[in-house]
mmCIF file of C-alpha atoms in Angstrom:
data_model
loop_
_atom_site.group_PDB
_atom_site.id
_atom_site.type_symbol
_atom_site.label_atom_id
_atom_site.label_comp_id
_atom_site.label_asym_id
_atom_site.label_seq_id
_atom_site.Cartn_x
_atom_site.Cartn_y
_atom_site.Cartn_z
ATOM 1 C CA MET A 112 22.065 41.256 -22.345
ATOM 2 C CA LYS A 113 22.737 41.416 -26.095
ATOM 3 C CA LYS A 114 25.705 39.054 -25.679
ATOM 4 C CA LEU A 115 23.570 36.625 -23.663
ATOM 5 C CA LEU A 116 20.794 36.623 -26.259
ATOM 6 C CA ALA A 117 23.364 36.201 -29.043
ATOM 7 C CA ALA A 118 24.867 33.190 -27.214
ATOM 8 C CA ALA A 119 21.407 31.656 -26.806
ATOM 9 C CA ALA A 120 20.626 32.247 -30.489
ATOM 10 C CA LEU A 121 23.940 30.657 -31.542
ATOM 11 C CA THR A 122 23.321 27.643 -29.291
ATOM 12 C CA LEU A 123 19.828 27.124 -30.676
ATOM 13 C CA GLY A 124 21.085 27.761 -34.212
ATOM 14 C CA ALA A 125 23.768 25.096 -33.793
ATOM 15 C CA ALA A 126 21.166 22.699 -32.434
ATOM 16 C CA MET A 127 18.889 23.421 -35.419
ATOM 17 C CA SER A 128 21.806 22.744 -37.802
ATOM 18 C CA ALA A 129 22.358 19.440 -36.037
ATOM 19 C CA HIS A 130 18.642 18.751 -36.506
ATOM 20 C CA ALA A 131 19.041 19.160 -40.253
ATOM 21 C CA ALA A 132 21.902 16.650 -40.213
ATOM 22 C CA ASP A 133 20.221 14.134 -37.905
ATOM 23 C CA ALA A 134 16.453 14.506 -37.472
ATOM 24 C CA ASN A 135 16.411 11.815 -34.746
ATOM 25 C CA GLY A 136 18.941 13.624 -32.537
ATOM 26 C CA PHE A 137 17.224 17.003 -32.111
ATOM 27 C CA ARG A 138 13.864 18.107 -30.784
ATOM 28 C CA PHE A 139 12.319 21.371 -29.654
ATOM 29 C CA LEU A 140 10.885 21.842 -26.180
ATOM 30 C CA VAL A 141 8.603 24.272 -24.371
ATOM 31 C CA GLY A 142 7.733 24.381 -20.717
ATOM 32 C CA ALA A 143 6.419 26.188 -17.683
ATOM 33 C CA GLY A 144 6.887 25.880 -13.977
ATOM 34 C CA LEU A 145 6.509 27.306 -10.515
ATOM 35 C CA THR A 146 9.562 28.213 -8.440
ATOM 36 C CA PHE A 147 9.866 29.008 -4.750
ATOM 37 C CA GLY A 148 12.635 30.407 -2.567
ATOM 38 C CA GLY A 149 15.191 33.136 -2.314
ATOM 39 C CA ASP A 150 15.424 36.248 -0.200
ATOM 40 C CA THR A 151 12.523 38.692 0.081
ATOM 41 C CA LEU A 152 13.207 41.609 -2.265
ATOM 42 C CA ILE A 153 10.292 43.690 -0.994
ATOM 43 C CA THR A 154 7.150 43.332 1.103
ATOM 44 C CA VAL A 155 4.192 45.043 -0.555
ATOM 45 C CA PRO A 156 1.436 46.267 1.806
ATOM 46 C CA PHE A 157 -2.204 46.427 0.710
ATOM 47 C CA THR A 158 -4.938 48.803 1.905
ATOM 48 C CA ASP A 159 -6.850 45.933 3.574
ATOM 49 C CA GLY A 160 -3.911 45.397 5.955
ATOM 50 C CA SER A 161 -2.536 42.305 4.177
ATOM 51 C CA HIS A 162 0.862 42.145 2.507
ATOM 52 C CA GLU A 163 2.711 40.119 -0.118
ATOM 53 C CA ASP A 164 6.414 39.265 -0.398
ATOM 54 C CA ILE A 165 8.257 39.359 -3.720
ATOM 55 C CA LYS A 166 10.932 36.650 -3.491
ATOM 56 C CA ALA A 167 14.116 36.594 -5.594
ATOM 57 C CA GLY A 168 13.555 32.906 -6.442
ATOM 58 C CA GLY A 169 9.864 32.991 -7.415
ATOM 59 C CA LEU A 170 7.467 32.427 -9.117
ATOM 60 C CA VAL A 171 6.509 31.618 -12.745
ATOM 61 C CA HIS A 172 9.125 30.417 -15.263
ATOM 62 C CA LEU A 173 8.226 30.011 -18.967
ATOM 63 C CA TYR A 174 10.825 28.628 -21.389
ATOM 64 C CA GLY A 175 11.502 27.229 -24.848
ATOM 65 C CA GLY A 176 14.494 25.800 -26.660
ATOM 66 C CA GLY A 177 15.961 22.591 -27.957
ATOM 67 C CA GLU A 178 17.537 19.304 -26.990
ATOM 68 C CA PHE A 179 20.228 17.398 -28.878
ATOM 69 C CA ARG A 180 20.826 13.723 -28.069
ATOM 70 C CA LEU A 181 24.454 12.597 -28.025
ATOM 71 C CA GLY A 182 23.536 8.921 -27.803
ATOM 72 C CA ASP A 183 21.133 6.697 -25.917
ATOM 73 C CA GLN A 184 21.880 8.146 -22.476
ATOM 74 C CA VAL A 185 23.132 11.734 -22.842
ATOM 75 C CA ALA A 186 21.383 14.845 -24.158
ATOM 76 C CA LEU A 187 22.219 18.556 -24.147
ATOM 77 C CA GLN A 188 19.473 21.127 -23.564
ATOM 78 C CA ALA A 189 19.500 24.874 -24.262
ATOM 79 C CA THR A 190 16.527 27.057 -23.335
ATOM 80 C CA ILE A 191 15.713 30.732 -22.992
ATOM 81 C CA GLY A 192 12.940 31.844 -20.685
ATOM 82 C CA TYR A 193 11.009 34.532 -18.877
ATOM 83 C CA HIS A 194 10.902 34.335 -15.067
ATOM 84 C CA VAL A 195 8.518 36.608 -13.130
ATOM 85 C CA ASN A 196 7.221 37.201 -9.626
ATOM 86 C CA ASP A 197 4.360 39.692 -9.404
ATOM 87 C CA THR A 198 2.056 40.990 -6.700
ATOM 88 C CA SER A 199 -1.579 39.946 -6.792
ATOM 89 C CA ALA A 200 -3.913 42.161 -8.763
ATOM 90 C CA ALA A 201 -4.378 45.540 -7.094
ATOM 91 C CA SER A 202 -6.314 48.454 -8.534
ATOM 92 C CA ASN A 203 -3.783 51.127 -7.574
ATOM 93 C CA GLY A 204 -0.449 49.537 -8.538
ATOM 94 C CA SER A 205 1.804 46.496 -8.520
ATOM 95 C CA VAL A 206 5.411 45.355 -8.088
ATOM 96 C CA ARG A 207 7.102 42.876 -10.422
ATOM 97 C CA PHE A 208 10.509 41.110 -10.429
ATOM 98 C CA THR A 209 11.447 39.915 -13.948
ATOM 99 C CA ARG A 210 14.505 38.307 -15.524
ATOM 100 C CA ILE A 211 15.607 36.423 -18.651
ATOM 101 C CA PRO A 212 17.258 33.044 -17.857
ATOM 102 C CA VAL A 213 19.251 31.026 -20.396
ATOM 103 C CA ASP A 214 19.732 27.417 -19.252
ATOM 104 C CA LEU A 215 22.382 25.021 -20.575
ATOM 105 C CA LEU A 216 22.039 21.455 -19.255
ATOM 106 C CA ALA A 217 23.543 18.020 -19.732
ATOM 107 C CA MET A 218 20.934 15.288 -19.134
ATOM 108 C CA TYR A 219 21.767 11.663 -18.280
ATOM 109 C CA GLN A 220 19.103 8.995 -18.936
ATOM 110 C CA LEU A 221 18.975 6.474 -16.043
ATOM 111 C CA ASN A 222 16.173 4.404 -17.629
ATOM 112 C CA ASP A 223 13.184 4.893 -19.946
ATOM 113 C CA THR A 224 11.460 7.362 -17.611
ATOM 114 C CA VAL A 225 14.070 9.022 -15.353
ATOM 115 C CA ARG A 226 16.783 11.544 -16.262
ATOM 116 C CA LEU A 227 19.189 13.564 -14.148
ATOM 117 C CA GLY A 228 20.582 16.895 -15.247
ATOM 118 C CA VAL A 229 23.266 19.379 -14.281
ATOM 119 C CA GLY A 230 24.088 22.704 -15.857
ATOM 120 C CA ALA A 231 24.272 26.461 -15.639
ATOM 121 C CA GLN A 232 21.725 29.258 -15.692
ATOM 122 C CA PHE A 233 22.772 32.650 -17.074
ATOM 123 C CA VAL A 234 20.397 35.437 -16.003
ATOM 124 C CA SER A 235 20.210 38.916 -17.500
ATOM 125 C CA GLY A 236 17.770 41.801 -17.435
ATOM 126 C CA ALA A 237 16.791 41.254 -13.782
ATOM 127 C CA GLU A 238 14.656 44.163 -12.600
ATOM 128 C CA LEU A 239 12.330 44.977 -9.710
ATOM 129 C CA LYS A 240 9.815 47.545 -10.935
ATOM 130 C CA GLY A 241 6.687 49.108 -9.525
ATOM 131 C CA SER A 242 3.694 50.737 -11.164
ATOM 132 C CA GLY A 243 0.876 52.980 -9.938
ATOM 133 C CA VAL A 244 1.357 53.937 -6.275
ATOM 134 C CA ALA A 245 4.566 51.820 -6.295
ATOM 135 C CA SER A 246 6.090 53.587 -9.324
ATOM 136 C CA ASN A 247 9.003 54.836 -7.186
ATOM 137 C CA ILE A 248 10.330 51.228 -7.027
ATOM 138 C CA ASN A 249 12.908 50.624 -9.747
ATOM 139 C CA ALA A 250 15.977 48.439 -9.110
ATOM 140 C CA LYS A 251 18.143 46.745 -11.730
ATOM 141 C CA PHE A 252 20.474 43.827 -11.048
ATOM 142 C CA ASP A 253 23.750 42.701 -12.617
ATOM 143 C CA SER A 254 23.763 39.605 -14.834
ATOM 144 C CA THR A 255 24.486 36.453 -12.865
ATOM 145 C CA THR A 256 25.318 32.778 -13.306
ATOM 146 C CA GLY A 257 23.854 29.941 -11.247
ATOM 147 C CA VAL A 258 24.093 26.156 -10.992
ATOM 148 C CA ILE A 259 21.166 23.873 -11.902
ATOM 149 C CA LEU A 260 20.524 20.362 -10.565
ATOM 150 C CA GLU A 261 17.396 18.572 -11.726
ATOM 151 C CA GLY A 262 15.604 15.284 -12.060
ATOM 152 C CA GLU A 263 13.018 14.612 -14.747
ATOM 153 C CA TYR A 264 10.291 11.978 -14.939
ATOM 154 C CA LEU A 265 9.084 11.287 -18.511
ATOM 155 C CA PHE A 266 5.434 10.274 -18.787
ATOM 156 C CA SER A 267 6.050 9.654 -22.488
ATOM 157 C CA PRO A 268 8.822 10.545 -24.957
ATOM 158 C CA LYS A 269 7.048 13.905 -25.436
ATOM 159 C CA ALA A 270 6.065 14.957 -21.892
ATOM 160 C CA GLY A 271 7.930 15.200 -18.621
ATOM 161 C CA VAL A 272 7.895 16.821 -15.222
ATOM 162 C CA LYS A 273 11.064 18.191 -13.603
ATOM 163 C CA LEU A 274 12.047 18.897 -10.034
ATOM 164 C CA ARG A 275 14.935 21.349 -10.069
ATOM 165 C CA TYR A 276 17.137 23.365 -7.777
ATOM 166 C CA VAL A 277 18.934 26.507 -8.914
ATOM 167 C CA ALA A 278 21.627 28.125 -6.749
ATOM 168 C CA GLU A 279 22.225 31.770 -7.692
ATOM 169 C CA LYS A 280 22.780 35.223 -6.214
ATOM 170 C CA PHE A 281 21.685 38.622 -7.509
ATOM 171 C CA LYS A 282 23.608 41.856 -6.994
ATOM 172 C CA PRO A 283 21.815 45.191 -7.378
ATOM 173 C CA GLN A 284 23.632 47.521 -9.747
ATOM 174 C CA ASN A 285 25.864 50.032 -7.920
ATOM 175 C CA SER A 286 25.802 47.958 -4.722
ATOM 176 C CA SER A 287 27.931 45.247 -3.148
ATOM 177 C CA THR A 288 24.936 43.571 -1.464
ATOM 178 C CA LYS A 289 24.227 40.002 -2.588
ATOM 179 C CA ILE A 290 20.687 38.651 -2.626
ATOM 180 C CA ASP A 291 20.001 34.924 -2.570
ATOM 181 C CA GLY A 292 17.891 33.962 -5.580
ATOM 182 C CA SER A 293 18.159 30.196 -5.015
ATOM 183 C CA GLN A 294 14.980 28.331 -5.812
ATOM 184 C CA LEU A 295 13.229 24.990 -5.906
ATOM 185 C CA GLY A 296 11.008 24.493 -8.945
ATOM 186 C CA LEU A 297 8.447 22.130 -10.371
ATOM 187 C CA MET A 298 8.454 22.320 -14.186
ATOM 188 C CA ALA A 299 6.481 20.629 -16.967
ATOM 189 C CA SER A 300 8.135 20.192 -20.396
ATOM 190 C CA TYR A 301 6.750 19.179 -23.768
ATOM 191 C CA TYR A 302 9.114 17.876 -26.473
ATOM 192 C CA PHE A 303 8.325 17.930 -30.208
#
């Protein structure tokens, strides 16, 4: 994980250096989104008889980073995020799947409002962890790399919405089992 964070810091540092050289070519970005998909990691039962699935591709993804324009039509993006899927509030415990994704994307501008992107997602620190009555749940996963395909609609130069697909697989540590973490996501980004 330290190597992944160091790579993300170097990428953002290089982008910030480029910003100093060309203020028009670099901008920061922050965003959030909802993701859906992937295999069920665990089904959590509740005392009222209901249950909730924790999926390997869900649910909330928060991110921040930078974008460097290489011309009128091409830009490179680097972001680091926090991706989490959690059970609904329960008074006696919860289960949470968390991971740290670093995304590197090349974006191609089709026109003033539409961009297409392709890139890679590097995930580290993936962990399924329980608390309270579910405190016996504790599974860690190996770092993984996935492929990102996305389309972005820009409402303005500063705000956009993305539809993205990420294809990735998680492998629990000390196991050969592969878990599909592929996901479809709807993200909102703000550029400044």
